[in-house]
mmCIF file with all atom_site columns, C-alpha atoms in Angstrom:
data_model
loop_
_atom_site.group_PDB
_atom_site.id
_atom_site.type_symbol
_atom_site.label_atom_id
_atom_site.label_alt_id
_atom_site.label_comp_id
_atom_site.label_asym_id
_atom_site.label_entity_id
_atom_site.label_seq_id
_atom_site.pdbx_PDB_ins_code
_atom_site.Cartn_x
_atom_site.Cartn_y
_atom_site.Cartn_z
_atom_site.occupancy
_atom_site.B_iso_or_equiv
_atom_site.pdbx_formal_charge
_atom_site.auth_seq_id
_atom_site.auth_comp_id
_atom_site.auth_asym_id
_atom_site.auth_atom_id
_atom_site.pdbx_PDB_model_num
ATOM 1   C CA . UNK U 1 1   ? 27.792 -61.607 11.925  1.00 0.00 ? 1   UNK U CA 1
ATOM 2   C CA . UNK U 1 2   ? 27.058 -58.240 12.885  1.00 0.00 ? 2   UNK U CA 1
ATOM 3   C CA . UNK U 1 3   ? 23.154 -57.458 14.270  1.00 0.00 ? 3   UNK U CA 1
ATOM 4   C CA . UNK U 1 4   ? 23.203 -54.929 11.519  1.00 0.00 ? 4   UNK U CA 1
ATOM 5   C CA . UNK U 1 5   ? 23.792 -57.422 9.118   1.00 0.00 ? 5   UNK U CA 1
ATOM 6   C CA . UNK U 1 6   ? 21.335 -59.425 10.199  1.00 0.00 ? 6   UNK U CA 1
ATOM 7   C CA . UNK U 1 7   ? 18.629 -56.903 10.276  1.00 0.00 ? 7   UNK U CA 1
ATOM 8   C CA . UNK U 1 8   ? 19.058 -56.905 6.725   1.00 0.00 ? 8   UNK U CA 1
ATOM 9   C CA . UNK U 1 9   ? 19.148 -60.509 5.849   1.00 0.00 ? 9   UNK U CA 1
ATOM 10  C CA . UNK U 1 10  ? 15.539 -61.155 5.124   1.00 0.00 ? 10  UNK U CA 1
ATOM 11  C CA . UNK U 1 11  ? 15.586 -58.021 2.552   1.00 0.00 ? 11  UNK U CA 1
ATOM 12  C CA . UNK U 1 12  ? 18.442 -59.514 0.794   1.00 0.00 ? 12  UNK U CA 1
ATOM 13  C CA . UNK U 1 13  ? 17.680 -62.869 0.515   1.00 0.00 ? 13  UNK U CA 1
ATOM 14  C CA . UNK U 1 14  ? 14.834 -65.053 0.328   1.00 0.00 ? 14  UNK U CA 1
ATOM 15  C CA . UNK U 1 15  ? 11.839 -64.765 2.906   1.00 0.00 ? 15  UNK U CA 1
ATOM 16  C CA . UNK U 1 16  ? 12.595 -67.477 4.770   1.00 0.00 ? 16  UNK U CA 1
ATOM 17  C CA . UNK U 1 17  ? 15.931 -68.271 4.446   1.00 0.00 ? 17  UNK U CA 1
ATOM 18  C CA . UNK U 1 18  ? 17.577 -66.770 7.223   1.00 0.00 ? 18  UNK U CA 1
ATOM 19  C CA . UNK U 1 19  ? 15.496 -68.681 10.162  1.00 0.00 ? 19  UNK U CA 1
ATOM 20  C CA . UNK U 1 20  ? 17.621 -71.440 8.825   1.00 0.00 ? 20  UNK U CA 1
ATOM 21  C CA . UNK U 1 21  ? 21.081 -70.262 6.910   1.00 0.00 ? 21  UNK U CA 1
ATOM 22  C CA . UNK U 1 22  ? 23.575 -67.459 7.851   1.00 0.00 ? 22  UNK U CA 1
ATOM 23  C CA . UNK U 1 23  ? 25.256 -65.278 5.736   1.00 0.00 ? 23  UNK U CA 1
ATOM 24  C CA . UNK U 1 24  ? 29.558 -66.213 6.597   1.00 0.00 ? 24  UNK U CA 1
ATOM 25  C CA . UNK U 1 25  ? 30.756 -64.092 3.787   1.00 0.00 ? 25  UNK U CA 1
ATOM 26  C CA . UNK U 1 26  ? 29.722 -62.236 0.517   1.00 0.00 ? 26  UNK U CA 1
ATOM 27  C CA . UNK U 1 27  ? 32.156 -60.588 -2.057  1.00 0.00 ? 27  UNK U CA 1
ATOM 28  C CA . UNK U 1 28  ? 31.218 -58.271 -4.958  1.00 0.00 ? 28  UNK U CA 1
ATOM 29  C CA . UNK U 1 29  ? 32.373 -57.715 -8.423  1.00 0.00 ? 29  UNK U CA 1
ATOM 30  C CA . UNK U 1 30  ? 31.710 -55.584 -11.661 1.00 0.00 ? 30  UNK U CA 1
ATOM 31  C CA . UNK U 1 31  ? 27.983 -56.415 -11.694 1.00 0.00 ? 31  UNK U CA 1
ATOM 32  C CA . UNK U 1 32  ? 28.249 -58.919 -9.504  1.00 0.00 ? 32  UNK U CA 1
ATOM 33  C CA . UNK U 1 33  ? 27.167 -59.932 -5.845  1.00 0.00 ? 33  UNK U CA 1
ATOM 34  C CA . UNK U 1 34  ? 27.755 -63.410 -4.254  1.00 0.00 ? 34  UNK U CA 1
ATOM 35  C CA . UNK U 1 35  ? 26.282 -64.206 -0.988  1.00 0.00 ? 35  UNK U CA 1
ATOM 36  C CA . UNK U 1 36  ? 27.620 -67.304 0.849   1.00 0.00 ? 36  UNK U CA 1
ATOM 37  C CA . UNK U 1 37  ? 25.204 -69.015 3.409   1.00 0.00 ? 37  UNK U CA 1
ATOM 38  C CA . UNK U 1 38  ? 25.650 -72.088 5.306   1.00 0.00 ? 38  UNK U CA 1
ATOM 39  C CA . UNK U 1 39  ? 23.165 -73.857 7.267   1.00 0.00 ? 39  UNK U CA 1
ATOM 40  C CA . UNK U 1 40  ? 22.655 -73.367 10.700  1.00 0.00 ? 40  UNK U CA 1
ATOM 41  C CA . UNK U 1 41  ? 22.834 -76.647 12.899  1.00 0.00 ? 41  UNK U CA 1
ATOM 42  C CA . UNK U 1 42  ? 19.435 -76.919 14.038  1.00 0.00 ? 42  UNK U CA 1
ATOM 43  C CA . UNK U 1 43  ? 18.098 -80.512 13.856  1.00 0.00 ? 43  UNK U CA 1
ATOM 44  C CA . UNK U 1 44  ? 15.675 -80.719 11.630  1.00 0.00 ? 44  UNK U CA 1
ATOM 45  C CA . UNK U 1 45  ? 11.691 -80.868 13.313  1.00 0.00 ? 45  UNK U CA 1
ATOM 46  C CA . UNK U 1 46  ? 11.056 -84.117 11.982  1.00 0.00 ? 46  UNK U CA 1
ATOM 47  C CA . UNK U 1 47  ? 14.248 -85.707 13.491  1.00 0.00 ? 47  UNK U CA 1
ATOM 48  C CA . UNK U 1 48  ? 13.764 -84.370 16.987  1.00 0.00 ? 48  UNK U CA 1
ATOM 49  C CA . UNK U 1 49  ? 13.180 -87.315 18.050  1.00 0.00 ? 49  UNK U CA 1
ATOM 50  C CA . UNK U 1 50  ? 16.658 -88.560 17.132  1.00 0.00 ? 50  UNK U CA 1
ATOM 51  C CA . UNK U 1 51  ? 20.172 -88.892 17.835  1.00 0.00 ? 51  UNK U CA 1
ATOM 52  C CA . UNK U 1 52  ? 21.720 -86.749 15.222  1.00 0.00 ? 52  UNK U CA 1
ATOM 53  C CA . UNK U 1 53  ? 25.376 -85.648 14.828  1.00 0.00 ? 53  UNK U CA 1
ATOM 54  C CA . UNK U 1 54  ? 26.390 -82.860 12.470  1.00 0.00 ? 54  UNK U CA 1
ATOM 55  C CA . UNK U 1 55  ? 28.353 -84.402 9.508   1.00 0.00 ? 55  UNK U CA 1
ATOM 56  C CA . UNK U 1 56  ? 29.439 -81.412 7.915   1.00 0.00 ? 56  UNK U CA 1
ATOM 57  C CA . UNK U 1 57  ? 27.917 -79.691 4.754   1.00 0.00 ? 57  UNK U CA 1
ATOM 58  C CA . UNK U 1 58  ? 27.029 -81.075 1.209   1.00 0.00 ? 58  UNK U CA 1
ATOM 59  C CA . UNK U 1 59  ? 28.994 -79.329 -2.130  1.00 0.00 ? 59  UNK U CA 1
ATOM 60  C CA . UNK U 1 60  ? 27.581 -76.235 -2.370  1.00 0.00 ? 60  UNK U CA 1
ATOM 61  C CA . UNK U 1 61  ? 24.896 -75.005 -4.821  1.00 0.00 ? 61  UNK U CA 1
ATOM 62  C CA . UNK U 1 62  ? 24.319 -71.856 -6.818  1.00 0.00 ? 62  UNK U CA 1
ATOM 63  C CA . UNK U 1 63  ? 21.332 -69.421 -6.975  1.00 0.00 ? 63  UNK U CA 1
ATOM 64  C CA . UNK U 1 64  ? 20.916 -66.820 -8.566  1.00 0.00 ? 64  UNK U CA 1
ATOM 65  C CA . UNK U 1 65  ? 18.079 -64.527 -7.555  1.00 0.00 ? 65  UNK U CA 1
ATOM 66  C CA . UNK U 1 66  ? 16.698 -60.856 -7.957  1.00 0.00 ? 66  UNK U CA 1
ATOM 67  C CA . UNK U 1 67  ? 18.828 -58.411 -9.021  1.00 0.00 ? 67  UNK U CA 1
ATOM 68  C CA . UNK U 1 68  ? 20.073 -55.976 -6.545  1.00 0.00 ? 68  UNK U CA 1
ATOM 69  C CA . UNK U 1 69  ? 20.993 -52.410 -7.598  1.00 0.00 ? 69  UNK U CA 1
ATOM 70  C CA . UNK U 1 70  ? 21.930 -53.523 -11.243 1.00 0.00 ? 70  UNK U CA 1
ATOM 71  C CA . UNK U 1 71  ? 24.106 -56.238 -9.946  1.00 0.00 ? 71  UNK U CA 1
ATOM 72  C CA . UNK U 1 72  ? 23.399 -59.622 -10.535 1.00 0.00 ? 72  UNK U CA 1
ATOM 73  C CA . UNK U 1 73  ? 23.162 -61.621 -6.796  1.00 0.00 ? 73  UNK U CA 1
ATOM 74  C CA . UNK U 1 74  ? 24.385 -65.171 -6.560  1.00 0.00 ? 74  UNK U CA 1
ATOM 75  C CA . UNK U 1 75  ? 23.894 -67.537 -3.016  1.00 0.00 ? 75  UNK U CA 1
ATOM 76  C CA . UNK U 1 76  ? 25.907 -70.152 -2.827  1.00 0.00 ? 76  UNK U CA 1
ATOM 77  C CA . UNK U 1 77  ? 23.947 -72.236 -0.581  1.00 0.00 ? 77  UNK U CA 1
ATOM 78  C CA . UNK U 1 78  ? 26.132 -74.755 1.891   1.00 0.00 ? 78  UNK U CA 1
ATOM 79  C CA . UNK U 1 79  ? 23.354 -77.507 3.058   1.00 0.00 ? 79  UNK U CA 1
ATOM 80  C CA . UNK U 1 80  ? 24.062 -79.248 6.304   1.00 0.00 ? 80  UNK U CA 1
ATOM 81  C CA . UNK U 1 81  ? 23.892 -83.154 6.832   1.00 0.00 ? 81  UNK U CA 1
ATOM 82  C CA . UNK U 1 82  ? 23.564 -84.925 10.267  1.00 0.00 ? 82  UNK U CA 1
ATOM 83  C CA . UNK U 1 83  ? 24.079 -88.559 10.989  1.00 0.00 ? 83  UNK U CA 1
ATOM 84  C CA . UNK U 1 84  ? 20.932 -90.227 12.535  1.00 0.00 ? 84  UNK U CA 1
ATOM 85  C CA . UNK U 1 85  ? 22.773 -92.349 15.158  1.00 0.00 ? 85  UNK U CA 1
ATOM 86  C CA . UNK U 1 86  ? 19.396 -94.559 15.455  1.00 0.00 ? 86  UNK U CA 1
ATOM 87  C CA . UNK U 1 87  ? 19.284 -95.377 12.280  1.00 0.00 ? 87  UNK U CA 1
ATOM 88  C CA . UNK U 1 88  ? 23.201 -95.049 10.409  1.00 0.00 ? 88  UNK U CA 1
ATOM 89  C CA . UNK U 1 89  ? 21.862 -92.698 8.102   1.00 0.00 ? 89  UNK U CA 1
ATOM 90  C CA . UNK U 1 90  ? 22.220 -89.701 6.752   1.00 0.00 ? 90  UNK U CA 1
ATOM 91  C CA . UNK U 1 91  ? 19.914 -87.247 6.861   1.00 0.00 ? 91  UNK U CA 1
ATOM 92  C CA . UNK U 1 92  ? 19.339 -83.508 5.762   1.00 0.00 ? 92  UNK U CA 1
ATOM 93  C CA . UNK U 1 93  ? 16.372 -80.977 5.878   1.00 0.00 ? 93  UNK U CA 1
ATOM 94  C CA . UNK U 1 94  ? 14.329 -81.193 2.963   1.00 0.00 ? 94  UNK U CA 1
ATOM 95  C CA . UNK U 1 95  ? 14.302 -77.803 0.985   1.00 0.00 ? 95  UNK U CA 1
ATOM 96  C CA . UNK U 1 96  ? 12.010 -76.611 -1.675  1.00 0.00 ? 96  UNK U CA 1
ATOM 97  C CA . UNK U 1 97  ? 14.458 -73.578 -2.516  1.00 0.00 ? 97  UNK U CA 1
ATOM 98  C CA . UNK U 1 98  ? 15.637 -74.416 -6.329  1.00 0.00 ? 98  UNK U CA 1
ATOM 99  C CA . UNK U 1 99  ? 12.742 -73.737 -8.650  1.00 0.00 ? 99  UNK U CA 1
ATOM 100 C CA . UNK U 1 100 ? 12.106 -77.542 -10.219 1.00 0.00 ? 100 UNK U CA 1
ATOM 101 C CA . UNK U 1 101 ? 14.393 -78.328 -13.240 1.00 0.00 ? 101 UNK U CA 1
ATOM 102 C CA . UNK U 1 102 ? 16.259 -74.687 -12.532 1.00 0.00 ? 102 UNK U CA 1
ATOM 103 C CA . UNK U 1 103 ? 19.421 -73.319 -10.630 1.00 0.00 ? 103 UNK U CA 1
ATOM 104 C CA . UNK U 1 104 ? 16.785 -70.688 -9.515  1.00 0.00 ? 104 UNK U CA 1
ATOM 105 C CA . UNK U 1 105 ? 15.239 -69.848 -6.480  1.00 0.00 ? 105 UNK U CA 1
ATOM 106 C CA . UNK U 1 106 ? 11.512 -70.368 -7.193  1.00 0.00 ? 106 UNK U CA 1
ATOM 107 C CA . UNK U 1 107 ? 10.622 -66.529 -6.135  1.00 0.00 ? 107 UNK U CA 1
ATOM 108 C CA . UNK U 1 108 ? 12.592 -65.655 -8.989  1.00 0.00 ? 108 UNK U CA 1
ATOM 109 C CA . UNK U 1 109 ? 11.474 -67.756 -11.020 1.00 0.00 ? 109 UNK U CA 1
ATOM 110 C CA . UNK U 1 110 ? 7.685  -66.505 -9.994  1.00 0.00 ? 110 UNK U CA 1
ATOM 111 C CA . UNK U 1 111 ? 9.023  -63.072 -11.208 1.00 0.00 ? 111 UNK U CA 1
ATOM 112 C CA . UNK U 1 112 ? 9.838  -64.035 -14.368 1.00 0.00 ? 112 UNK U CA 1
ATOM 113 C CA . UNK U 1 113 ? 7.054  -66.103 -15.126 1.00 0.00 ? 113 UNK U CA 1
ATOM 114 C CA . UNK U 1 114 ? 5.256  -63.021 -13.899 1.00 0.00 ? 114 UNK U CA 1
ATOM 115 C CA . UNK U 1 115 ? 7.084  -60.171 -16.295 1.00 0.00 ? 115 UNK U CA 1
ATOM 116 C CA . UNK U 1 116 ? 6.335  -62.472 -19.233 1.00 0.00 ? 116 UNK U CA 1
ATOM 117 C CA . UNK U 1 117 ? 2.583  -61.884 -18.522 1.00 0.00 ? 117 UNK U CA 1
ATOM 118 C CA . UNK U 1 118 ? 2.148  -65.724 -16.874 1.00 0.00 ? 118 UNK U CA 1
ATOM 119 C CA . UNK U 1 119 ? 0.977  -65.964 -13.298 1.00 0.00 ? 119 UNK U CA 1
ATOM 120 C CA . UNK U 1 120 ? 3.306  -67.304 -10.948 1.00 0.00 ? 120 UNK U CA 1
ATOM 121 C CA . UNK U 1 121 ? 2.981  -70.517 -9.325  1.00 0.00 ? 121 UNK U CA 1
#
């Protein structure tokens, strides 16, 4: 990806995010932006310790998050998996990034809480 690109990453997305995902493609429609990340292959801190092997990526999930210039933005988040060669499992990084029981990420789900006059949590 370009450094321009990347310079804008953390304004597009999530704060966050992009220590740990890259952006590999987006494409935009009539009101419509999808972003397409895919996590880096950084071992996980709490594995360090570990003989991991990257196993690929898990079915992708949906987002959708703050709109952008009147379009609606979708990431389709790819989620790495590594096999823990000590242990024959597998094992991924745990993420807190879908707001609980919602295809959401929680910010915007914080900013909707917060335009119906209830304080985000």
């Amino acid at each position: 990806m370009h450094d321009s690109f990347k310079a804008l990453m953390p304004l597009i997305i999530p704060e966050g995010v992009s220590d740990y995902f890259e952006m590999t493609h987006y494409s935009q429609g009539e009101g419509r932006l999808d972003i397409f990340l895919e996590e880096m292959n950084a071992i996980p801190e709490e594995f360090q310790k570990n003989k991991l092997i990257s196993k690929g990526f898990f079915e992708p999930v949906t987002l959708q998050d703050f709109p952008i210039r009147g379009q609606q933005v979708y990431l389709h988040v790819k989620r790495r998996r590594w096999l823990n060669q000590d242990t024959d499992k597998v094992v991924y990084r745990n993420w807190d990034l879908v707001a609980k029981g919602t295809r959401i990420t929680q910010d915007f789900a914080a900013f909707l809480k917060g335009i119906n006059g209830q304080p985000g949590s």
